[in-house]
mmCIF file of C-alpha atoms in Angstrom:
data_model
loop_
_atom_site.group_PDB
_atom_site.id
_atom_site.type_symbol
_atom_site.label_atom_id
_atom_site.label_comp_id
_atom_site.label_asym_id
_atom_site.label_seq_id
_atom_site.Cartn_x
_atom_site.Cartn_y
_atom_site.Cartn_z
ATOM 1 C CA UNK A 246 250.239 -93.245 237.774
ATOM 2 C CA UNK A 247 248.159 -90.397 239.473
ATOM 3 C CA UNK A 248 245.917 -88.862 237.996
ATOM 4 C CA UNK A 249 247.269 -85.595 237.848
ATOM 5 C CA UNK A 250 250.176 -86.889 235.365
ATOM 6 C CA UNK A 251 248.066 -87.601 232.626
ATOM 7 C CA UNK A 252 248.201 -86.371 229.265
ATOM 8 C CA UNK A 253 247.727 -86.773 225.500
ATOM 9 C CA UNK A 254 250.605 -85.221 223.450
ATOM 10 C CA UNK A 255 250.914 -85.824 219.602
ATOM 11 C CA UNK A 256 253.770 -84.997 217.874
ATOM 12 C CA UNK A 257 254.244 -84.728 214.122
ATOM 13 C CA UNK A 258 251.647 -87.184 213.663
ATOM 14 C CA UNK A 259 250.099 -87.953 210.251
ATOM 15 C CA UNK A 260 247.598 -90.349 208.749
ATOM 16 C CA UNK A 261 247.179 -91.239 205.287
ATOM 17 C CA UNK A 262 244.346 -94.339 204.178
ATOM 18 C CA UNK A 263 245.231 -96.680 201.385
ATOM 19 C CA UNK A 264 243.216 -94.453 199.870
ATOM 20 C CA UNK A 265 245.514 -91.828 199.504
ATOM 21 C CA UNK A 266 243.353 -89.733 202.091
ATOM 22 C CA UNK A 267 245.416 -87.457 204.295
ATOM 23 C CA UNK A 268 242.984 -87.416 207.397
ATOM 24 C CA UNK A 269 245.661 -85.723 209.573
ATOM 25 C CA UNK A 270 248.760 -83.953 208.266
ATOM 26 C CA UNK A 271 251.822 -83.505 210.620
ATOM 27 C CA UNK A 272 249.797 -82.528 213.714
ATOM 28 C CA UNK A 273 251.077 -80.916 216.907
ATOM 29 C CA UNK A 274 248.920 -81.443 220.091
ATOM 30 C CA UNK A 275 249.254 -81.335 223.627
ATOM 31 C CA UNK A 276 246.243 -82.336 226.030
ATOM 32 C CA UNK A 277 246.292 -81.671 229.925
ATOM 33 C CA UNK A 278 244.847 -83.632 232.539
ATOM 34 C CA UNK A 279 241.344 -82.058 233.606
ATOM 35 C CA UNK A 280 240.395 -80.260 230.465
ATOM 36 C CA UNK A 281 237.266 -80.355 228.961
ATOM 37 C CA UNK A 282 238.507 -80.326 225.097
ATOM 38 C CA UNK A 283 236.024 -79.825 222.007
ATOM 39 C CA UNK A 284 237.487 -80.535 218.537
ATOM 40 C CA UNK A 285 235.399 -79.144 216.018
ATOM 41 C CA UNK A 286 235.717 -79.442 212.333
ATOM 42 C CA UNK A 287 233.450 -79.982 209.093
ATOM 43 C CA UNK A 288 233.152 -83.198 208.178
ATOM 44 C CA UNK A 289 236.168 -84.553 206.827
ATOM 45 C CA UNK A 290 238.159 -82.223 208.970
ATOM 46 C CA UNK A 291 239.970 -85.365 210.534
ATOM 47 C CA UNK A 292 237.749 -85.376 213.897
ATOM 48 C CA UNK A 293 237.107 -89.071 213.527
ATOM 49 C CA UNK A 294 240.376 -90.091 212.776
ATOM 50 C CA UNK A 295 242.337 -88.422 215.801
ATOM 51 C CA UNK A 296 239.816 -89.929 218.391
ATOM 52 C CA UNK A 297 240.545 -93.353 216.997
ATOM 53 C CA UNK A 298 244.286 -92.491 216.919
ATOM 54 C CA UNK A 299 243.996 -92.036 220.655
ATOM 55 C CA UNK A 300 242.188 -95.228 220.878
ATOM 56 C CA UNK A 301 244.030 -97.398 218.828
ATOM 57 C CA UNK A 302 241.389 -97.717 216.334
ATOM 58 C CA UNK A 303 244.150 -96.196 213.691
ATOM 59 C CA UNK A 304 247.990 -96.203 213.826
ATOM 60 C CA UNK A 305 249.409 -93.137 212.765
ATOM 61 C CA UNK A 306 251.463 -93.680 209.221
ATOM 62 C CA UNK A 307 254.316 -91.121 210.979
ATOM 63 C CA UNK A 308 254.765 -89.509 213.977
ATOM 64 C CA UNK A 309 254.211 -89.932 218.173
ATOM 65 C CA UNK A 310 250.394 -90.639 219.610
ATOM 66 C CA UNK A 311 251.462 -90.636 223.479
ATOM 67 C CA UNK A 312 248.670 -91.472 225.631
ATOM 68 C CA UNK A 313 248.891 -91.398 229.245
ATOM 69 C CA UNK A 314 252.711 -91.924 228.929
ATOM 70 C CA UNK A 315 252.106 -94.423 226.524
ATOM 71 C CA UNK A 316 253.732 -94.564 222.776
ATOM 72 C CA UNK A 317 250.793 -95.916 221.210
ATOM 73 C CA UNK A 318 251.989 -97.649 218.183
ATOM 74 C CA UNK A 319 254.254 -99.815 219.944
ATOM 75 C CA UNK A 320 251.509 -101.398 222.404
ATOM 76 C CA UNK A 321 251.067 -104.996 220.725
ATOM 77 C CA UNK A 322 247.590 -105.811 219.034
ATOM 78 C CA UNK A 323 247.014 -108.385 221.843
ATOM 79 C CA UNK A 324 247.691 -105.837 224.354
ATOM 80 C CA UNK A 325 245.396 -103.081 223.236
ATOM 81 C CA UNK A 326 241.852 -104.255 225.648
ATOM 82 C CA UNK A 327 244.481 -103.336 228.538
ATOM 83 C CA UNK A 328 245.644 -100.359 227.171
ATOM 84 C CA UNK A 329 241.885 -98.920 226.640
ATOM 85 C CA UNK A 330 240.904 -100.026 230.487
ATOM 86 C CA UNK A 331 241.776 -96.340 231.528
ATOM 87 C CA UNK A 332 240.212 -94.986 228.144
ATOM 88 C CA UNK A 333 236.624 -94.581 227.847
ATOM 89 C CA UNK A 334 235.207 -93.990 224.427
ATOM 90 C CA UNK A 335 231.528 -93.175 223.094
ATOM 91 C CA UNK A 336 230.634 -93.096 219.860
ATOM 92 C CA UNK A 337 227.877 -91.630 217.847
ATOM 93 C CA UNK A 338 225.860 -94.989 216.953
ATOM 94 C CA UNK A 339 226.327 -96.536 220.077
ATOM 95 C CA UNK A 340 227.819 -99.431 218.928
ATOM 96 C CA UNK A 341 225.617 -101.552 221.447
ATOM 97 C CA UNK A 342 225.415 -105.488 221.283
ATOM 98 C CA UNK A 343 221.642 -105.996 220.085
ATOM 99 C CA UNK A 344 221.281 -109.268 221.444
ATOM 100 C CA UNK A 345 222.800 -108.627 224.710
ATOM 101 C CA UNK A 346 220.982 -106.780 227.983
ATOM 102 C CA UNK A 347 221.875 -103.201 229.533
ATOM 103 C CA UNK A 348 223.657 -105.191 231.942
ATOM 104 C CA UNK A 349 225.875 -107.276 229.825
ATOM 105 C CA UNK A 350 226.690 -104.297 227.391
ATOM 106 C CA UNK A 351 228.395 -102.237 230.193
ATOM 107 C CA UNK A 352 229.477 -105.575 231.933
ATOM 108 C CA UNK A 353 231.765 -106.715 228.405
ATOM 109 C CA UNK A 354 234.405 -104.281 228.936
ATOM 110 C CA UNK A 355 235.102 -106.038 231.738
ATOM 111 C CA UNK A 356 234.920 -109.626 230.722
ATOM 112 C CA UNK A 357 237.307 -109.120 227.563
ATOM 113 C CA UNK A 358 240.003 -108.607 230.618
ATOM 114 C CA UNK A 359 238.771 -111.328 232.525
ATOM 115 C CA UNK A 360 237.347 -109.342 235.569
ATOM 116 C CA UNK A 361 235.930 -111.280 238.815
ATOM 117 C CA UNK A 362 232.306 -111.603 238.242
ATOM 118 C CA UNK A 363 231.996 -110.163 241.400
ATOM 119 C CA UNK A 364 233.311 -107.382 240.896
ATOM 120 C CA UNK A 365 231.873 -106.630 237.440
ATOM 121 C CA UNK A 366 228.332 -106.852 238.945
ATOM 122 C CA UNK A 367 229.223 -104.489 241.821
ATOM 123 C CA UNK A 368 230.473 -102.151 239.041
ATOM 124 C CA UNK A 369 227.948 -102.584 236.680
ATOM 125 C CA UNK A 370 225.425 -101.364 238.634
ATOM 126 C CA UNK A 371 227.186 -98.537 240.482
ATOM 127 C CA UNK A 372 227.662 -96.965 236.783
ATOM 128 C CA UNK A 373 224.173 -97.516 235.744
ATOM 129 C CA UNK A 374 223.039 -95.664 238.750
ATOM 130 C CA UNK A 375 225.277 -92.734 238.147
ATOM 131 C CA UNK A 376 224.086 -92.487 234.172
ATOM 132 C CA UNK A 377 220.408 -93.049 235.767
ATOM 133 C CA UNK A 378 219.756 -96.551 234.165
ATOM 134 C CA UNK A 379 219.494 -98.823 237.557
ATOM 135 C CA UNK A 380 215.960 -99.901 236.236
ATOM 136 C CA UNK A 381 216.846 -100.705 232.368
ATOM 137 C CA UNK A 382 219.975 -103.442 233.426
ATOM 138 C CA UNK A 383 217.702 -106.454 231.570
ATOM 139 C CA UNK A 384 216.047 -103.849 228.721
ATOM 140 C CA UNK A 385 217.883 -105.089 225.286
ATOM 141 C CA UNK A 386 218.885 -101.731 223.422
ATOM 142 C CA UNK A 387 216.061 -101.923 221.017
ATOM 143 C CA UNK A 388 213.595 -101.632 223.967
ATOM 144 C CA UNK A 389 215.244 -97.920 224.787
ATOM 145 C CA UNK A 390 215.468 -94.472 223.205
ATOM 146 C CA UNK A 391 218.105 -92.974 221.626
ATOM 147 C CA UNK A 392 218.907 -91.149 224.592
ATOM 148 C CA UNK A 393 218.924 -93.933 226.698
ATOM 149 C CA UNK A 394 221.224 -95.988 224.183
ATOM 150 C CA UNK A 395 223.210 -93.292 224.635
ATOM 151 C CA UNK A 396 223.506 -93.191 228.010
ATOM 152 C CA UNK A 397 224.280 -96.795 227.815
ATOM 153 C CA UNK A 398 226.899 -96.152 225.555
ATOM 154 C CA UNK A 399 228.356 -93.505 228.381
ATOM 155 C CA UNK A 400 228.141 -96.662 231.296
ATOM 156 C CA UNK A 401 230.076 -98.789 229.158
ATOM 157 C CA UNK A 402 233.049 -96.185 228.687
ATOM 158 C CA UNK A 403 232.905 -95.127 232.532
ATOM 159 C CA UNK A 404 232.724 -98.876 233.958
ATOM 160 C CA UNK A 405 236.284 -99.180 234.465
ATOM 161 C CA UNK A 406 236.728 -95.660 235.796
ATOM 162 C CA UNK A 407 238.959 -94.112 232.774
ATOM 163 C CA UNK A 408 241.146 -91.319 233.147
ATOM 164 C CA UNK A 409 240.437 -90.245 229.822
ATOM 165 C CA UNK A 410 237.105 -90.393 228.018
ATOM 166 C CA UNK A 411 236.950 -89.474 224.101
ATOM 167 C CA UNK A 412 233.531 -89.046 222.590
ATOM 168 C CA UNK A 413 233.182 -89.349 219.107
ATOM 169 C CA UNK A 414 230.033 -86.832 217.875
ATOM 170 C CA UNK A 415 227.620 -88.791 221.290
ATOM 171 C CA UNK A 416 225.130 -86.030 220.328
ATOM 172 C CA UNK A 417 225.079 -86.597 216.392
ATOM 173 C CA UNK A 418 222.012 -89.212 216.077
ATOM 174 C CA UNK A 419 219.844 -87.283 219.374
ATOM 175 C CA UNK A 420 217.609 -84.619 219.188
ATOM 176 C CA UNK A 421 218.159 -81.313 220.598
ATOM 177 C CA UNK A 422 216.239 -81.802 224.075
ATOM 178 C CA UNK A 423 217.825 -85.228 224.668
ATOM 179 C CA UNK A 424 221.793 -83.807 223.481
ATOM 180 C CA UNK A 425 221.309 -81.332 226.116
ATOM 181 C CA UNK A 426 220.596 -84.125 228.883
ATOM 182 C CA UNK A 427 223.514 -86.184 227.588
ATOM 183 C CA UNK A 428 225.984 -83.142 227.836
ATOM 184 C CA UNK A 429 225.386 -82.561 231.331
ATOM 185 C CA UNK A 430 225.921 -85.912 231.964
ATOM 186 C CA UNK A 431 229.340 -85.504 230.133
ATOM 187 C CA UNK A 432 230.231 -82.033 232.013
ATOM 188 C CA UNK A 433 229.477 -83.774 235.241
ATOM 189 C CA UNK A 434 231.455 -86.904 234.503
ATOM 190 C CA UNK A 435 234.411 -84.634 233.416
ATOM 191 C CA UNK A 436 234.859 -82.987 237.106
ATOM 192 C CA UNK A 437 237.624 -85.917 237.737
ATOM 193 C CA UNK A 438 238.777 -87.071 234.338
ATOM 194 C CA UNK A 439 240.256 -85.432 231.119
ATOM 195 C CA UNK A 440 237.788 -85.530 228.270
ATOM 196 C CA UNK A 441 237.904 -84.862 224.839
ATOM 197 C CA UNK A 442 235.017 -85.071 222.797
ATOM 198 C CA UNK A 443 234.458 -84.631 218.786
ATOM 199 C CA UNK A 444 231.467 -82.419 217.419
ATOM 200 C CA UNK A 445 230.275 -80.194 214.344
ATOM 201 C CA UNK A 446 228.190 -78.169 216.813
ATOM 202 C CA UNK A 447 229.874 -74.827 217.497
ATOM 203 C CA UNK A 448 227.034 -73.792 219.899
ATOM 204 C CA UNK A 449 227.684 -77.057 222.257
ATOM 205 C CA UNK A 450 231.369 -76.499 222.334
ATOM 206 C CA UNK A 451 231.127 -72.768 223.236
ATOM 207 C CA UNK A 452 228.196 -74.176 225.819
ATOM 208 C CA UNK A 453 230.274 -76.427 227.655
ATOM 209 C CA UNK A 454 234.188 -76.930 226.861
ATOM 210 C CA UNK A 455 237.136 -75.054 228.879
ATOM 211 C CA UNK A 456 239.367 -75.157 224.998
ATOM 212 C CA UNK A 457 238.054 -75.800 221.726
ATOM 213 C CA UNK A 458 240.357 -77.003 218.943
ATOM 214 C CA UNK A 459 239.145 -76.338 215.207
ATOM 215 C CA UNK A 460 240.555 -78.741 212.302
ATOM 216 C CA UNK A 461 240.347 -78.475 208.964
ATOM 217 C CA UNK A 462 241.772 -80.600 206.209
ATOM 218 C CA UNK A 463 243.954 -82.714 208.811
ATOM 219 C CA UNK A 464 245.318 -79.564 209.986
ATOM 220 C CA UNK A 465 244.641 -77.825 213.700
ATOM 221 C CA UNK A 466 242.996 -74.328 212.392
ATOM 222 C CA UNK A 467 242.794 -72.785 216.363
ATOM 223 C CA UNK A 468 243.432 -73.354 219.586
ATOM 224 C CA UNK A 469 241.395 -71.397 221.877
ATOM 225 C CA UNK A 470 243.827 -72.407 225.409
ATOM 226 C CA UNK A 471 246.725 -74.261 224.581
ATOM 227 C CA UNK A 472 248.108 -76.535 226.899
ATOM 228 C CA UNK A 473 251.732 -75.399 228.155
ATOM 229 C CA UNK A 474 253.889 -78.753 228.791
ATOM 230 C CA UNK A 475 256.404 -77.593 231.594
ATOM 231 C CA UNK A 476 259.830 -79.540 231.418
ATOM 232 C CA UNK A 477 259.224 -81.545 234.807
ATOM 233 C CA UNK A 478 256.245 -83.287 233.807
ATOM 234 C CA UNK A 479 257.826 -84.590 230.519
ATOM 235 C CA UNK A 480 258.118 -88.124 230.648
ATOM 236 C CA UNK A 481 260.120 -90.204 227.666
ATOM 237 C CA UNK A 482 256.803 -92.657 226.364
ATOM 238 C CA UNK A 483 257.439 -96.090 227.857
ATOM 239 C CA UNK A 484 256.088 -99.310 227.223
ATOM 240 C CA UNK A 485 253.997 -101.430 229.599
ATOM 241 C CA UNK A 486 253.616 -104.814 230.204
ATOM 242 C CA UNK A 487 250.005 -104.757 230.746
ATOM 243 C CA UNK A 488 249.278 -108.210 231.428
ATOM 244 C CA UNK A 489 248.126 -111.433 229.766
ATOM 245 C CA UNK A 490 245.617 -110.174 227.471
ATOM 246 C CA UNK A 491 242.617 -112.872 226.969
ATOM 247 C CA UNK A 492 238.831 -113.760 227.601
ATOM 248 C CA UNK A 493 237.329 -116.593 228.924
ATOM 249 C CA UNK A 494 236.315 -119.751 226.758
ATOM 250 C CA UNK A 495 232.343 -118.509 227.177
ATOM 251 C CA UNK A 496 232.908 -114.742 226.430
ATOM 252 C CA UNK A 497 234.739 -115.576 223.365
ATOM 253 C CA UNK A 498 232.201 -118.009 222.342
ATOM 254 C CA UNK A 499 228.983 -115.822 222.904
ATOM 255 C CA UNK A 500 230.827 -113.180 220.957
ATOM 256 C CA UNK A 501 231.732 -115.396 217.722
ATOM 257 C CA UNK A 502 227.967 -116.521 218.005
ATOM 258 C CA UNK A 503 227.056 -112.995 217.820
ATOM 259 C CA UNK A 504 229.112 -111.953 215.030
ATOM 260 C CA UNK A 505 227.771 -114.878 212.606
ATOM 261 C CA UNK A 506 224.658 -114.146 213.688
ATOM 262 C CA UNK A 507 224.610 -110.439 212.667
ATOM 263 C CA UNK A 508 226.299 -111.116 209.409
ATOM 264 C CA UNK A 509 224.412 -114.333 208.022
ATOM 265 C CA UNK A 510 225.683 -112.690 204.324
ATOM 266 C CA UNK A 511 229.383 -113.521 205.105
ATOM 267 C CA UNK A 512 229.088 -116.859 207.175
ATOM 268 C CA UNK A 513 227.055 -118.008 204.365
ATOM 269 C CA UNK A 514 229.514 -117.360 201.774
ATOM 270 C CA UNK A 515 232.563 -118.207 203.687
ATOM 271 C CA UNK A 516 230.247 -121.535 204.641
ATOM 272 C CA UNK A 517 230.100 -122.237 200.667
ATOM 273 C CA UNK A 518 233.173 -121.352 199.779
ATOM 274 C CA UNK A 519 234.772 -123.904 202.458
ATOM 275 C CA UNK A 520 232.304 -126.359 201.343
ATOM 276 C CA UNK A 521 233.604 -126.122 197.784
ATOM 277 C CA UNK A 522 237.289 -126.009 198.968
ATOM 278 C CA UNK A 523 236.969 -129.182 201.009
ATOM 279 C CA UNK A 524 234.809 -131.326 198.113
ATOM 280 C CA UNK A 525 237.779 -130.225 195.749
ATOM 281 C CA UNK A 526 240.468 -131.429 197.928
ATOM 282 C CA UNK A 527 238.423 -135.064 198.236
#
């Protein structure tokens, strides 16, 4: 698929949490390649929610999320790291492996789908040079500013060269001087991709979007330049075979080490619990 044919388009879409929340009611949404798209909101306005709907963080309890041709609810849980390979996301607190490098932060998108380890070093380092990191690749994340984490953050989600990058609030935990650096990064990043990024700042929409799109309650409030969808570029959503989805024996086992690592509270108690399960069964 070219670039030029894609698109997000929601249609009647709604979300509702166990919790009886309604974070998006019955929205209508269409998203054009190239745009430059600021949803603003207070909190609780349902920003969070629709970037992860586009992710495939959330399913949508009703409705259509098509991405990039794509109905999203029907791509398998197994198949979603292939789906996201041409969807870059940022988020607000980084969401960086401590215990890993620079390097193999940006470089783990790529070994969850089994990519060459050629070419994830050639890659790697070509996208560390464009968000100005070349010389931080062994730095752990605690070694760097927030900007820098940030910018980090922004490699990992442009490694694989997305067509679409959603940004979830990437200014929310920098200061002014440093939000400033990170949104030109952003608006030059955007010159060949469409991006959509989430924000309560009014001033850094109006700064730097080309259509801002206000929610409030669930519900779109305003849309400054809606996107007209002529007939010949509808497509009916399909569904991809996107290839065996898996990561090798290592990746999977430096990531499990990881995770019991960082939560010591849980393995413990799952640990005991097992322990009492198996000395009740002898």
């Amino acid at each position: 698929m070219s670039r030029g044919d894609w698109m997000i388009k929601l249609e009647n879409v709604t979300k509702v949490y166990k919790t009886g929340v309604r974070a998006v009611n019955n929205m209508n949404v269409d998203i054009g390649d190239g745009e430059f798209v600021y949803v603003i909101g207070p909190t609780g306005a349902g920003k969070s929610t629709f970037i992860k709907l586009l992710y495939r963080e959330e399913k949508a309890s009703s409705g259509k999320v098509i991405v990039a041709g794509q109905d999203v609810s029907k791509i398998k849980d197994r198949k979603v790291p292939y789906f996201r390979r041409n969807i870059g996301v940022v988020f607000q607190n980084f969401r960086l492996l401590p215990k890993k490098t620079v390097f193999e932060n940006v470089a783990f998108t790529l070994e969850v789908t089994d990519t060459p380890k050629v070419q994830i070093r050639k890659k790697v380092r070509r996208t560390l040079e464009l968000v100005g990191l070349e010389d931080k690749a062994n730095a752990f994340p605690h070694e760097l500013s927030g900007g820098q984490q940030q910018r980090v953050a922004i490699a990992r989600a442009l490694v694989n060269d997305p067509d679409i990058l959603l940004a979830d609030e990437p200014t929310g935990a920098l200061d002014s001087e440093t939000s400033v650096q990170v949104m030109e990064l952003l608006k030059e990043v955007a010159r060949d991709r469409l991006v959509v990024m989430v924000t309560h700042n009014p001033e850094l929409a109006e700064a730097y979007a080309t259509r801002i799109v206000e929610l409030r309650d669930g519900i779109i409030r305003s849309d400054s330049n809606p996107y007209e969808v002529s007939s010949d570029k509808l497509e009916v959503p399909r569904h991809e075979n996107m290839g065996k989805s898996s990561m090798s024996f290592l990746t999977s086992l430096l990531l499990s080490f990881n995770n019991l690592r960082t939560k010591k509270a849980r393995t413990i108690l799952t640990s005991f619990a097992g322990s009492i399960g198996i000395i009740g069964i002898a």
